[in-house]
Short mmCIF file of C-alpha atoms in Angstrom, two decimals:
data_model
loop_
_atom_site.label_atom_id
_atom_site.label_comp_id
_atom_site.label_asym_id
_atom_site.label_seq_id
_atom_site.Cartn_x
_atom_site.Cartn_y
_atom_site.Cartn_z
CA UNK R 22 -0.35 -29.06 0.64
CA UNK R 23 -4.06 -29.12 0.35
CA UNK R 24 -4.64 -29.78 4.03
CA UNK R 25 -2.30 -27.02 4.92
CA UNK R 26 -4.22 -24.51 2.61
CA UNK R 27 -7.70 -25.58 4.12
CA UNK R 28 -6.07 -25.20 7.73
CA UNK R 29 -4.88 -21.72 6.77
CA UNK R 30 -8.09 -20.53 5.27
CA UNK R 31 -10.04 -21.86 8.51
CA UNK R 32 -7.65 -20.06 10.92
CA UNK R 33 -8.01 -16.93 8.72
CA UNK R 34 -11.80 -17.16 8.87
CA UNK R 35 -11.91 -17.76 12.57
CA UNK R 36 -9.85 -14.66 13.09
CA UNK R 37 -12.07 -12.84 10.80
CA UNK R 38 -15.18 -14.05 12.59
CA UNK R 39 -13.74 -12.85 15.93
CA UNK R 40 -13.13 -9.40 14.45
CA UNK R 41 -16.83 -8.53 14.00
CA UNK R 42 -17.72 -8.80 17.69
CA UNK R 43 -19.29 -5.66 19.17
CA UNK R 44 -19.92 -4.17 22.68
CA UNK R 45 -17.24 -2.73 25.04
CA UNK R 46 -16.73 -5.27 27.83
CA UNK R 47 -13.18 -6.47 28.97
CA UNK R 48 -11.97 -8.95 26.62
CA UNK R 49 -9.95 -12.13 27.54
CA UNK R 50 -6.37 -12.51 26.29
CA UNK R 51 -6.31 -14.41 22.96
CA UNK R 52 -3.25 -16.08 21.91
CA UNK R 53 -2.50 -18.30 18.89
CA UNK R 54 -2.39 -21.41 21.16
CA UNK R 55 -5.91 -20.82 22.68
CA UNK R 56 -8.60 -21.65 20.02
CA UNK R 57 -11.09 -22.28 22.69
CA UNK R 58 -10.66 -18.86 23.91
CA UNK R 59 -10.94 -17.48 20.49
CA UNK R 60 -14.20 -19.47 19.95
CA UNK R 61 -15.77 -18.05 23.20
CA UNK R 62 -14.76 -14.57 22.12
CA UNK R 63 -16.51 -14.94 18.71
CA UNK R 64 -19.44 -16.33 20.29
CA UNK R 65 -19.82 -13.83 23.09
CA UNK R 66 -18.87 -10.80 20.67
CA UNK R 67 -16.72 -8.90 22.99
CA UNK R 68 -14.48 -6.92 20.82
CA UNK R 69 -14.79 -3.15 20.62
CA UNK R 70 -11.39 -2.75 18.96
CA UNK R 71 -12.24 -4.71 15.78
CA UNK R 72 -16.00 -4.52 15.13
CA UNK R 73 -18.08 -4.44 11.80
CA UNK R 74 -21.11 -2.21 11.57
CA UNK R 75 -23.40 -5.12 10.94
CA UNK R 76 -26.59 -3.13 12.10
CA UNK R 77 -25.92 -0.56 9.35
CA UNK R 78 -25.37 -3.38 6.55
CA UNK R 79 -28.64 -5.07 7.92
CA UNK R 80 -30.69 -1.95 7.11
CA UNK R 81 -30.50 -2.96 3.40
CA UNK R 82 -29.53 -0.21 0.80
CA UNK R 83 -25.92 0.73 0.94
CA UNK R 84 -25.76 3.02 -2.10
CA UNK R 85 -25.27 6.17 -0.11
CA UNK R 86 -22.33 4.77 1.82
CA UNK R 87 -18.70 5.93 0.79
CA UNK R 88 -16.12 3.70 -0.92
CA UNK R 89 -13.21 2.46 1.23
CA UNK R 90 -9.56 2.58 0.02
CA UNK R 91 -6.66 1.27 2.10
CA UNK R 92 -2.81 0.92 1.79
CA UNK R 93 0.04 0.12 4.07
CA UNK R 94 0.71 3.94 3.98
CA UNK R 95 0.17 7.09 1.94
CA UNK R 96 1.30 5.31 -1.27
CA UNK R 97 -2.42 4.24 -1.81
CA UNK R 98 -3.49 7.90 -2.30
CA UNK R 99 -2.05 7.50 -5.91
CA UNK R 100 -4.86 4.97 -6.51
CA UNK R 101 -7.35 7.27 -4.98
CA UNK R 102 -6.10 10.18 -7.13
CA UNK R 103 -6.59 7.99 -10.32
CA UNK R 104 -10.08 6.92 -9.13
CA UNK R 105 -10.89 10.74 -8.51
CA UNK R 106 -9.64 11.75 -11.97
CA UNK R 107 -11.11 8.90 -14.02
CA UNK R 108 -13.19 9.95 -16.98
CA UNK R 109 -13.50 6.72 -19.03
CA UNK R 110 -17.29 6.38 -18.89
CA UNK R 111 -20.45 8.30 -19.63
CA UNK R 112 -21.90 9.28 -16.16
CA UNK R 113 -25.51 8.96 -17.42
CA UNK R 114 -25.31 5.74 -19.69
CA UNK R 115 -22.31 4.18 -17.92
CA UNK R 116 -21.00 3.33 -21.32
CA UNK R 117 -17.42 3.62 -22.27
CA UNK R 118 -16.44 6.82 -23.52
CA UNK R 119 -15.27 9.98 -21.65
CA UNK R 120 -17.96 12.75 -21.18
CA UNK R 121 -15.80 15.40 -19.63
CA UNK R 122 -16.93 14.82 -15.93
CA UNK R 123 -15.06 12.61 -13.27
CA UNK R 124 -16.60 9.23 -13.25
CA UNK R 125 -16.94 9.18 -9.44
CA UNK R 126 -18.03 12.83 -9.21
CA UNK R 127 -20.92 11.99 -6.70
CA UNK R 128 -19.01 9.54 -4.63
CA UNK R 129 -17.16 10.11 -1.27
CA UNK R 130 -14.19 8.11 -0.07
CA UNK R 131 -12.63 6.86 3.15
CA UNK R 132 -9.03 6.43 2.84
CA UNK R 133 -6.82 4.34 5.52
CA UNK R 134 -3.05 4.37 5.50
CA UNK R 135 -1.55 2.00 7.94
CA UNK R 136 1.69 3.96 8.08
CA UNK R 137 2.66 2.69 11.67
CA UNK R 138 2.79 -0.98 10.62
CA UNK R 139 4.34 -0.21 7.05
CA UNK R 140 6.17 -1.34 4.87
CA UNK R 141 4.03 -4.58 4.34
CA UNK R 142 6.52 -5.75 1.90
CA UNK R 143 9.02 -6.61 4.56
CA UNK R 144 6.61 -9.06 6.59
CA UNK R 145 7.16 -11.95 4.42
CA UNK R 146 10.98 -11.61 4.44
CA UNK R 147 10.71 -11.52 8.22
CA UNK R 148 8.61 -14.80 8.20
CA UNK R 149 5.49 -12.75 9.45
CA UNK R 150 3.05 -13.58 6.71
CA UNK R 151 0.55 -14.68 9.30
CA UNK R 152 0.69 -11.34 11.01
CA UNK R 153 0.58 -9.55 7.84
CA UNK R 154 -2.58 -11.28 7.03
CA UNK R 155 -4.02 -10.24 10.27
CA UNK R 156 -3.17 -6.60 9.53
CA UNK R 157 -4.92 -6.74 6.22
CA UNK R 158 -8.00 -8.04 7.89
CA UNK R 159 -7.91 -5.26 10.61
CA UNK R 160 -7.58 -2.76 7.68
CA UNK R 161 -10.72 -3.93 6.27
CA UNK R 162 -12.66 -4.21 9.43
CA UNK R 163 -11.72 -0.54 10.13
CA UNK R 164 -13.37 0.48 6.78
CA UNK R 165 -16.37 -1.74 7.55
CA UNK R 166 -16.78 -0.33 11.10
CA UNK R 167 -17.44 3.03 12.85
CA UNK R 168 -14.44 3.22 15.32
CA UNK R 169 -11.57 5.67 15.03
CA UNK R 170 -9.44 7.80 17.40
CA UNK R 171 -9.75 11.58 17.27
CA UNK R 172 -6.04 11.74 17.87
CA UNK R 173 -2.97 9.72 19.00
CA UNK R 174 -3.44 11.35 22.54
CA UNK R 175 -7.10 10.79 22.91
CA UNK R 176 -8.24 8.97 25.95
CA UNK R 177 -11.14 7.11 24.15
CA UNK R 178 -12.13 6.30 20.61
CA UNK R 179 -15.29 7.46 18.72
CA UNK R 180 -17.82 5.37 16.99
CA UNK R 181 -19.46 7.68 14.30
CA UNK R 182 -17.36 6.95 11.20
CA UNK R 183 -19.48 5.67 8.28
CA UNK R 184 -18.82 2.07 7.10
CA UNK R 185 -18.26 1.51 3.30
CA UNK R 186 -19.95 -0.08 0.35
CA UNK R 187 -16.87 -1.09 -1.47
CA UNK R 188 -13.15 -1.65 -0.68
CA UNK R 189 -10.32 -1.18 -2.77
CA UNK R 190 -6.95 -2.62 -1.53
CA UNK R 191 -4.58 -0.08 -2.80
CA UNK R 192 -1.47 -2.02 -1.78
CA UNK R 193 0.31 -4.52 -4.02
CA UNK R 194 1.51 -6.60 -1.13
CA UNK R 195 -1.87 -6.61 0.89
CA UNK R 196 -3.52 -7.75 -2.58
CA UNK R 197 -1.00 -10.47 -3.08
CA UNK R 198 -1.27 -11.93 0.34
CA UNK R 199 -4.68 -10.82 1.64
CA UNK R 200 -7.21 -10.23 -1.13
CA UNK R 201 -8.64 -13.95 -0.84
CA UNK R 202 -8.72 -13.67 3.09
CA UNK R 203 -10.77 -10.50 2.87
CA UNK R 204 -13.02 -11.93 0.16
CA UNK R 205 -13.65 -15.11 2.35
CA UNK R 206 -14.28 -12.78 5.35
CA UNK R 207 -16.93 -10.70 3.50
CA UNK R 208 -18.64 -13.96 2.38
CA UNK R 209 -18.73 -15.34 5.92
CA UNK R 210 -20.16 -12.16 7.13
CA UNK R 211 -22.56 -11.99 4.36
CA UNK R 212 -21.85 -8.38 3.60
CA UNK R 213 -22.82 -6.82 0.17
CA UNK R 214 -19.39 -5.06 -0.19
CA UNK R 215 -17.50 -5.11 -3.43
CA UNK R 216 -13.93 -5.92 -3.30
CA UNK R 217 -11.03 -5.09 -5.77
CA UNK R 218 -7.26 -5.24 -5.69
CA UNK R 219 -4.41 -3.68 -7.78
CA UNK R 220 -2.22 -6.76 -8.90
CA UNK R 221 -4.67 -8.09 -11.39
CA UNK R 222 -5.37 -4.71 -12.92
CA UNK R 223 -1.51 -4.05 -13.24
CA UNK R 224 -0.91 -7.31 -15.02
CA UNK R 225 -3.76 -6.78 -17.56
CA UNK R 226 -2.22 -3.37 -18.09
CA UNK R 227 1.24 -4.87 -18.84
CA UNK R 228 -0.29 -7.38 -21.24
CA UNK R 229 -2.20 -4.75 -23.17
CA UNK R 230 1.05 -2.73 -23.87
CA UNK R 231 3.05 -5.80 -25.17
CA UNK R 232 0.32 -7.27 -27.25
CA UNK R 233 0.70 -4.92 -30.15
CA UNK R 234 4.38 -4.79 -30.09
CA UNK R 235 6.03 -6.66 -32.95
CA UNK R 236 8.47 -8.20 -30.19
CA UNK R 237 6.79 -8.07 -26.74
CA UNK R 238 10.14 -8.34 -24.94
CA UNK R 239 10.35 -8.75 -21.12
CA UNK R 240 8.09 -7.43 -18.31
CA UNK R 241 9.89 -6.07 -15.30
CA UNK R 242 8.14 -5.90 -11.88
CA UNK R 243 9.45 -3.25 -9.32
CA UNK R 244 7.66 -4.00 -6.12
CA UNK R 245 8.39 -4.73 -2.49
CA UNK R 246 10.18 -7.83 -1.34
CA UNK R 247 7.00 -9.29 -0.22
CA UNK R 248 5.12 -8.80 -3.46
CA UNK R 249 7.78 -10.28 -5.30
CA UNK R 250 8.10 -13.16 -3.06
CA UNK R 251 4.36 -14.00 -3.52
CA UNK R 252 4.80 -14.37 -7.32
CA UNK R 253 1.35 -12.60 -7.63
CA UNK R 254 2.54 -10.63 -10.61
CA UNK R 255 4.08 -13.52 -12.31
CA UNK R 256 0.87 -15.59 -12.09
CA UNK R 257 -1.25 -12.69 -12.95
CA UNK R 258 0.60 -11.82 -16.22
CA UNK R 259 0.42 -15.52 -17.17
CA UNK R 260 -3.21 -15.60 -16.59
CA UNK R 261 -3.91 -12.41 -18.31
CA UNK R 262 -1.78 -13.54 -21.34
CA UNK R 263 -3.62 -16.81 -21.65
CA UNK R 264 -6.91 -15.07 -21.46
CA UNK R 265 -5.89 -12.98 -24.62
CA UNK R 266 -4.44 -16.12 -26.41
CA UNK R 267 -0.78 -14.60 -26.01
CA UNK R 268 2.33 -16.43 -25.17
CA UNK R 269 3.26 -15.17 -21.76
CA UNK R 270 6.31 -12.87 -21.74
CA UNK R 271 9.40 -13.21 -19.47
CA UNK R 272 8.60 -11.63 -16.20
CA UNK R 273 11.73 -10.41 -14.09
CA UNK R 274 11.32 -8.89 -10.56
CA UNK R 275 13.21 -6.61 -8.27
CA UNK R 276 12.05 -6.79 -4.66
CA UNK R 277 12.90 -3.50 -3.21
CA UNK R 278 14.04 -3.23 0.28
CA UNK R 279 13.68 0.27 1.40
CA UNK R 280 12.24 2.40 -1.51
CA UNK R 281 8.74 2.43 -0.11
CA UNK R 282 9.95 3.13 3.28
CA UNK R 283 12.34 5.86 2.19
CA UNK R 284 9.46 7.53 0.29
CA UNK R 285 7.45 7.76 3.65
CA UNK R 286 10.41 8.78 5.59
CA UNK R 287 10.84 5.39 7.59
CA UNK R 288 14.10 6.00 9.66
CA UNK R 289 15.04 2.42 9.18
CA UNK R 290 15.73 3.48 5.56
CA UNK R 291 16.35 7.28 5.36
CA UNK R 292 17.10 10.08 7.83
CA UNK R 293 17.02 13.13 5.53
CA UNK R 294 19.91 15.39 6.10
CA UNK R 295 22.04 13.20 8.29
CA UNK R 296 25.62 12.63 7.51
CA UNK R 297 26.22 9.91 10.15
CA UNK R 298 25.91 6.13 9.88
CA UNK R 299 22.76 4.84 11.84
CA UNK R 300 22.50 1.74 13.91
CA UNK R 301 18.80 1.17 12.85
CA UNK R 302 19.73 1.15 9.10
CA UNK R 303 18.04 -1.73 7.21
CA UNK R 304 18.50 -0.77 3.61
CA UNK R 305 21.00 -2.06 1.04
CA UNK R 306 24.49 -2.62 2.20
CA UNK R 307 27.60 -4.46 1.31
CA UNK R 308 26.99 -6.86 4.32
CA UNK R 309 23.13 -7.01 3.88
CA UNK R 310 22.34 -10.52 2.27
CA UNK R 311 18.70 -9.35 1.62
CA UNK R 312 19.91 -6.35 -0.46
CA UNK R 313 23.53 -6.47 -1.15
CA UNK R 314 25.55 -3.75 -2.66
CA UNK R 315 27.75 -5.59 -5.20
CA UNK R 316 31.33 -4.05 -5.07
CA UNK R 317 32.10 -5.53 -8.52
CA UNK R 318 29.65 -3.27 -10.19
CA UNK R 319 30.07 -0.25 -7.86
CA UNK R 320 30.32 2.29 -10.51
CA UNK R 321 27.18 1.07 -12.31
CA UNK R 322 24.99 2.07 -9.65
CA UNK R 323 25.72 5.75 -10.25
CA UNK R 324 25.14 6.74 -6.66
CA UNK R 325 24.95 10.45 -5.78
CA UNK R 326 27.47 10.44 -2.92
CA UNK R 327 25.55 13.30 -1.23
CA UNK R 328 22.98 10.65 -0.65
CA UNK R 329 25.31 8.16 1.08
CA UNK R 330 26.36 8.14 4.80
CA UNK R 331 29.54 6.30 6.09
CA UNK R 332 33.10 6.65 4.74
CA UNK R 333 32.67 7.53 1.05
CA UNK R 334 36.02 5.78 0.29
CA UNK R 335 34.95 2.55 1.79
CA UNK R 336 31.86 0.96 0.01
CA UNK R 337 31.55 -1.54 2.84
CA UNK R 338 30.66 1.39 4.98
CA UNK R 339 27.87 2.87 2.85
CA UNK R 340 24.39 3.38 3.98
CA UNK R 341 21.96 4.76 1.36
CA UNK R 342 20.31 7.94 2.56
CA UNK R 343 18.40 9.35 -0.38
CA UNK R 344 15.29 8.31 -2.41
CA UNK R 345 17.28 8.75 -5.74
CA UNK R 346 19.95 6.44 -4.58
CA UNK R 347 17.34 3.71 -3.60
CA UNK R 348 15.91 3.95 -7.19
CA UNK R 349 19.51 3.76 -8.75
CA UNK R 350 20.16 0.69 -6.49
CA UNK R 351 16.92 -1.07 -7.47
CA UNK R 352 17.01 -0.40 -11.26
CA UNK R 353 20.63 -1.46 -11.42
CA UNK R 354 20.14 -4.66 -9.36
CA UNK R 355 17.16 -5.46 -11.63
CA UNK R 356 19.04 -5.07 -14.95
CA UNK R 357 22.23 -6.49 -13.87
CA UNK R 358 20.55 -9.75 -12.47
CA UNK R 359 18.68 -9.92 -15.77
CA UNK R 360 21.97 -9.66 -17.63
CA UNK R 361 23.65 -12.43 -15.67
CA UNK R 362 20.71 -14.63 -16.40
CA UNK R 363 21.74 -14.66 -19.96
CA UNK R 364 18.48 -13.43 -21.36
CA UNK R 365 18.48 -11.43 -24.40
CA UNK R 366 14.92 -9.94 -24.83
CA UNK R 367 14.89 -6.28 -24.07
CA UNK R 368 12.75 -4.94 -21.02
CA UNK R 369 9.76 -3.28 -22.81
CA UNK R 370 7.39 -2.76 -19.96
CA UNK R 371 7.88 -2.04 -16.25
CA UNK R 372 5.16 -2.60 -13.70
CA UNK R 373 5.22 -0.10 -10.62
CA UNK R 374 4.21 -2.81 -8.29
CA UNK R 375 4.12 -0.68 -5.30
CA UNK R 376 1.83 2.29 -4.75
CA UNK R 377 4.52 4.33 -3.46
CA UNK R 378 6.61 4.14 -6.77
CA UNK R 379 4.44 6.24 -9.10
CA UNK R 380 5.50 9.21 -6.90
CA UNK R 381 8.79 8.75 -8.35
CA UNK R 382 8.16 7.51 -11.87
CA UNK R 383 10.19 10.19 -13.56
CA UNK R 384 13.32 9.36 -11.34
CA UNK R 385 12.78 5.65 -12.30
CA UNK R 386 12.50 6.34 -16.03
CA UNK R 387 15.63 8.40 -15.81
CA UNK R 388 17.54 5.69 -14.11
CA UNK R 389 16.66 3.06 -16.84
CA UNK R 390 17.84 5.66 -19.40
CA UNK R 391 21.09 6.12 -17.61
CA UNK R 392 21.65 2.38 -17.47
CA UNK R 393 20.79 1.87 -21.28
CA UNK R 394 23.48 4.53 -22.04
CA UNK R 395 25.92 3.38 -19.56
CA UNK R 396 29.43 2.54 -20.76
CA UNK R 397 32.06 0.73 -18.98
CA UNK R 398 35.75 1.93 -19.00
CA UNK R 399 36.57 -0.08 -22.10
CA UNK R 400 33.47 1.53 -24.03
CA UNK R 401 31.17 -1.40 -24.02
CA UNK R 402 27.49 -0.96 -23.05
CA UNK R 403 26.47 -4.02 -20.79
CA UNK R 404 22.78 -2.85 -20.73
CA UNK R 405 22.25 -1.19 -24.03
CA UNK R 406 20.33 -4.06 -25.81
CA UNK R 407 18.52 -5.27 -22.54
CA UNK R 408 16.50 -2.00 -22.25
CA UNK R 409 14.18 -0.88 -25.06
CA UNK R 410 14.55 2.52 -26.34
CA UNK R 411 10.93 3.16 -25.15
CA UNK R 412 9.63 1.67 -21.83
CA UNK R 413 6.06 1.50 -20.96
CA UNK R 414 5.42 2.18 -17.20
CA UNK R 415 2.41 0.48 -15.96
CA UNK R 416 0.60 2.10 -12.85
CA UNK R 417 -2.13 -0.43 -11.90
CA UNK R 418 -4.24 2.49 -10.38
CA UNK R 419 -6.22 3.65 -13.65
CA UNK R 420 -7.27 -0.08 -14.51
CA UNK R 421 -8.33 -0.54 -10.77
CA UNK R 422 -10.38 2.54 -11.06
CA UNK R 423 -12.20 1.47 -14.23
CA UNK R 424 -12.92 -2.06 -12.81
CA UNK R 425 -14.39 -0.33 -9.60
CA UNK R 426 -16.75 1.81 -11.68
CA UNK R 427 -17.91 -0.90 -13.84
CA UNK R 428 -18.74 -3.10 -10.88
CA UNK R 429 -20.48 -0.47 -9.01
CA UNK R 430 -22.50 0.76 -11.97
CA UNK R 431 -23.56 -2.91 -12.96
CA UNK R 432 -24.77 -3.50 -9.28
CA UNK R 433 -26.72 -0.14 -9.08
CA UNK R 434 -24.43 1.21 -6.23
CA UNK R 435 -23.00 3.98 -8.12
CA UNK R 436 -24.13 7.34 -7.03
CA UNK R 437 -25.77 9.79 -9.55
CA UNK R 438 -26.05 13.62 -9.45
CA UNK R 439 -28.62 14.52 -6.71
CA UNK R 440 -28.41 11.22 -4.83
CA UNK R 441 -27.92 11.56 -1.06
CA UNK R 442 -24.60 10.60 0.63
CA UNK R 443 -23.80 9.34 4.17
CA UNK R 444 -20.85 11.72 4.56
CA UNK R 445 -20.50 15.31 3.12
CA UNK R 446 -16.73 15.14 2.28
CA UNK R 447 -14.10 12.41 1.84
CA UNK R 448 -12.25 11.23 5.09
CA UNK R 449 -8.68 10.36 5.54
CA UNK R 450 -7.19 8.15 8.36
CA UNK R 451 -3.81 7.11 9.15
CA UNK R 452 -2.23 4.68 11.79
CA UNK R 453 0.01 6.01 14.62
CA UNK R 454 1.75 3.78 17.26
CA UNK R 455 -0.41 3.20 20.42
CA UNK R 456 2.06 4.86 22.79
CA UNK R 457 0.13 3.85 25.83
CA UNK R 458 0.61 0.01 25.03
CA UNK R 459 2.56 -1.88 27.60
CA UNK R 460 6.09 -2.89 26.37
CA UNK R 461 5.79 -0.87 23.08
CA UNK R 462 9.29 -0.18 21.81
CA UNK R 463 9.70 3.09 19.66
CA UNK R 464 12.58 4.86 17.83
CA UNK R 465 13.69 8.37 18.55
CA UNK R 466 11.38 9.53 15.72
CA UNK R 467 8.41 7.97 17.29
CA UNK R 468 7.82 4.99 14.98
CA UNK R 469 7.84 1.26 15.95
CA UNK R 470 11.42 -0.08 16.65
CA UNK R 471 12.13 -2.37 13.70
CA UNK R 472 12.79 -5.58 15.56
CA UNK R 473 9.66 -5.07 17.87
CA UNK R 474 7.50 -4.17 14.79
CA UNK R 475 8.38 -7.31 12.94
CA UNK R 476 8.72 -9.56 16.07
CA UNK R 477 5.06 -9.41 16.74
CA UNK R 478 2.94 -12.46 16.38
CA UNK R 479 -0.66 -12.99 15.35
CA UNK R 480 -3.53 -13.84 17.54
CA UNK R 481 -3.27 -11.04 20.24
CA UNK R 482 -6.63 -9.71 19.10
CA UNK R 483 -6.87 -8.11 22.69
CA UNK R 484 -4.17 -5.67 21.80
CA UNK R 485 -4.60 -2.50 19.86
CA UNK R 486 -1.15 -1.79 18.51
CA UNK R 487 -2.07 1.42 16.66
CA UNK R 488 -4.57 4.01 16.55
CA UNK R 489 -6.21 5.01 13.47
CA UNK R 490 -6.64 8.72 13.50
CA UNK R 491 -7.57 11.64 11.20
CA UNK R 492 -4.77 12.47 8.71
CA UNK R 493 -3.28 15.95 9.38
CA UNK R 494 -0.06 17.83 9.70
CA UNK R 495 0.80 16.16 12.90
CA UNK R 496 1.22 12.82 11.14
CA UNK R 497 2.37 13.57 7.75
CA UNK R 498 5.92 14.87 7.24
CA UNK R 499 6.55 18.12 5.28
CA UNK R 500 8.00 15.94 2.53
CA UNK R 501 5.04 13.77 2.29
CA UNK R 502 2.56 16.87 2.39
CA UNK R 503 4.69 18.48 -0.39
CA UNK R 504 4.56 15.32 -2.57
CA UNK R 505 0.85 15.00 -2.24
CA UNK R 506 0.18 18.72 -2.98
CA UNK R 507 2.51 18.61 -6.04
CA UNK R 508 1.77 15.14 -7.50
CA UNK R 509 -1.88 14.70 -6.37
CA UNK R 510 -3.74 18.07 -6.36
CA UNK R 511 -7.12 16.52 -6.44
CA UNK R 512 -6.33 14.54 -3.15
CA UNK R 513 -4.82 17.49 -1.59
CA UNK R 514 -7.69 19.66 -2.16
CA UNK R 515 -9.94 17.00 -0.53
CA UNK R 516 -7.49 16.66 2.50
CA UNK R 517 -7.93 20.36 2.99
CA UNK R 518 -11.73 20.11 3.05
CA UNK R 519 -11.63 17.12 5.38
CA UNK R 520 -9.39 19.00 7.79
CA UNK R 521 -11.55 22.06 7.61
CA UNK R 522 -15.07 20.75 7.78
CA UNK R 523 -15.33 17.14 8.96
CA UNK R 524 -16.60 16.41 12.35
CA UNK R 525 -14.00 13.74 12.82
CA UNK R 526 -11.34 16.60 12.78
CA UNK R 527 -13.13 18.70 15.30
CA UNK R 528 -10.63 17.97 17.93
CA UNK R 529 -7.57 19.06 15.87
CA UNK R 530 -5.90 22.20 16.98
CA UNK R 531 -5.73 24.91 14.30
CA UNK R 532 -1.99 24.38 13.78
CA UNK R 533 -2.57 20.77 13.06
CA UNK R 534 -4.95 21.20 10.13
CA UNK R 535 -3.82 21.04 6.68
CA UNK R 536 -4.83 24.36 5.07
CA UNK R 537 -4.62 25.87 1.60
CA UNK R 538 -1.66 28.01 2.68
CA UNK R 539 0.50 25.18 3.15
#
């Protein structure tokens, strides 16, 4: 096991070292089976597609640079929202205590949502962990570099984006699988960039909620399949409990196959308004071993049949086609599996272990309330004693924001009123499929075909699968724009400013810009 671990770390570092190459010469093809070629590319520095802005970091002081935040999609905007709203410290003394001013009021942020490659949580279940790690490294390199595409149709990229002084991995799956790889890369590159992820913060928050309870009960984790498979939250809760001298609570997990994708509108999981079954459907189904609909408890799911496609009289034909029904499937599956385990401690705490889930926390809470009160035809309540009357829902974002503030303040990198900044406004980027790529396979809606997306292998660092472009009306669906506007107004306002004033958006047509009149 130790040799395997060392090999994996070595391979990851080699890939990372390759990525900082600069220049614009033609690159040789790099495959997993050609380590000599990879070494040559590292030595010669021939990558323009994946390059770190080393010259800027060598200049010394990075205080004026923005803070980078990335996620597998738009879910990480919930983390950015909490960072922007945070008021837990005195902005002058940096001591704990709100002062009525946002703690990061002088900072600017660069956000990246890798929407074309999401959901990250499915890569582990498709045996593509190595490729997932490569995606995570590429996300970090984008934030550390200056390259972006003005639009998905642009013929050439630009190189005037600012690098960042800190990186927040706002994705639970990316934190669980890639935090240490990114940390190793930053160390090997000798970059003075602070790094923080959301998993440890979420675990600390959960332990804080249970330590004062007379009976701590059980902690439930709702996350993607990949995050749950990593056991990252299980280990983090155990570690945080031990650090506070507490007995670790029981931790139960529900690996969601589809909720994050449905929230983002991925056609593999949801096609709003559709009444017909879809061949590309990948969500829960009677015949899906990864996420089976259990016909023995069919009534307990409480599905709204308007959000089901297929013959409504035949559960074997059902396909989930609403966010509400994905939530009901996941919460019911979690509690039913917990019941079947024979456990008796009530669920007192739920960690929203995917950045997309806080968008729907009210619906998730309502689903637990429904299950607690649910009665079978004979009048029994199978879940009544397994769900506490009051559940604490943990969004790791706030604790992540606090950790970021404390670290930047301690290192002297936090901007104060009057300090200069490298960019006048926050910047928002999103990945879109590179349509000019040879052999790319897309769905009718324009996203990557599922089998093609999850069939890619690592090492093809001469290939740019996606273009990272400014976030605009062109790449955010009406549903996503409405969700951001209604649930994260502080982010929405900054998106408007970015679209209206940033030089990175100068090539956007007027109808593509996000505006106040949305």
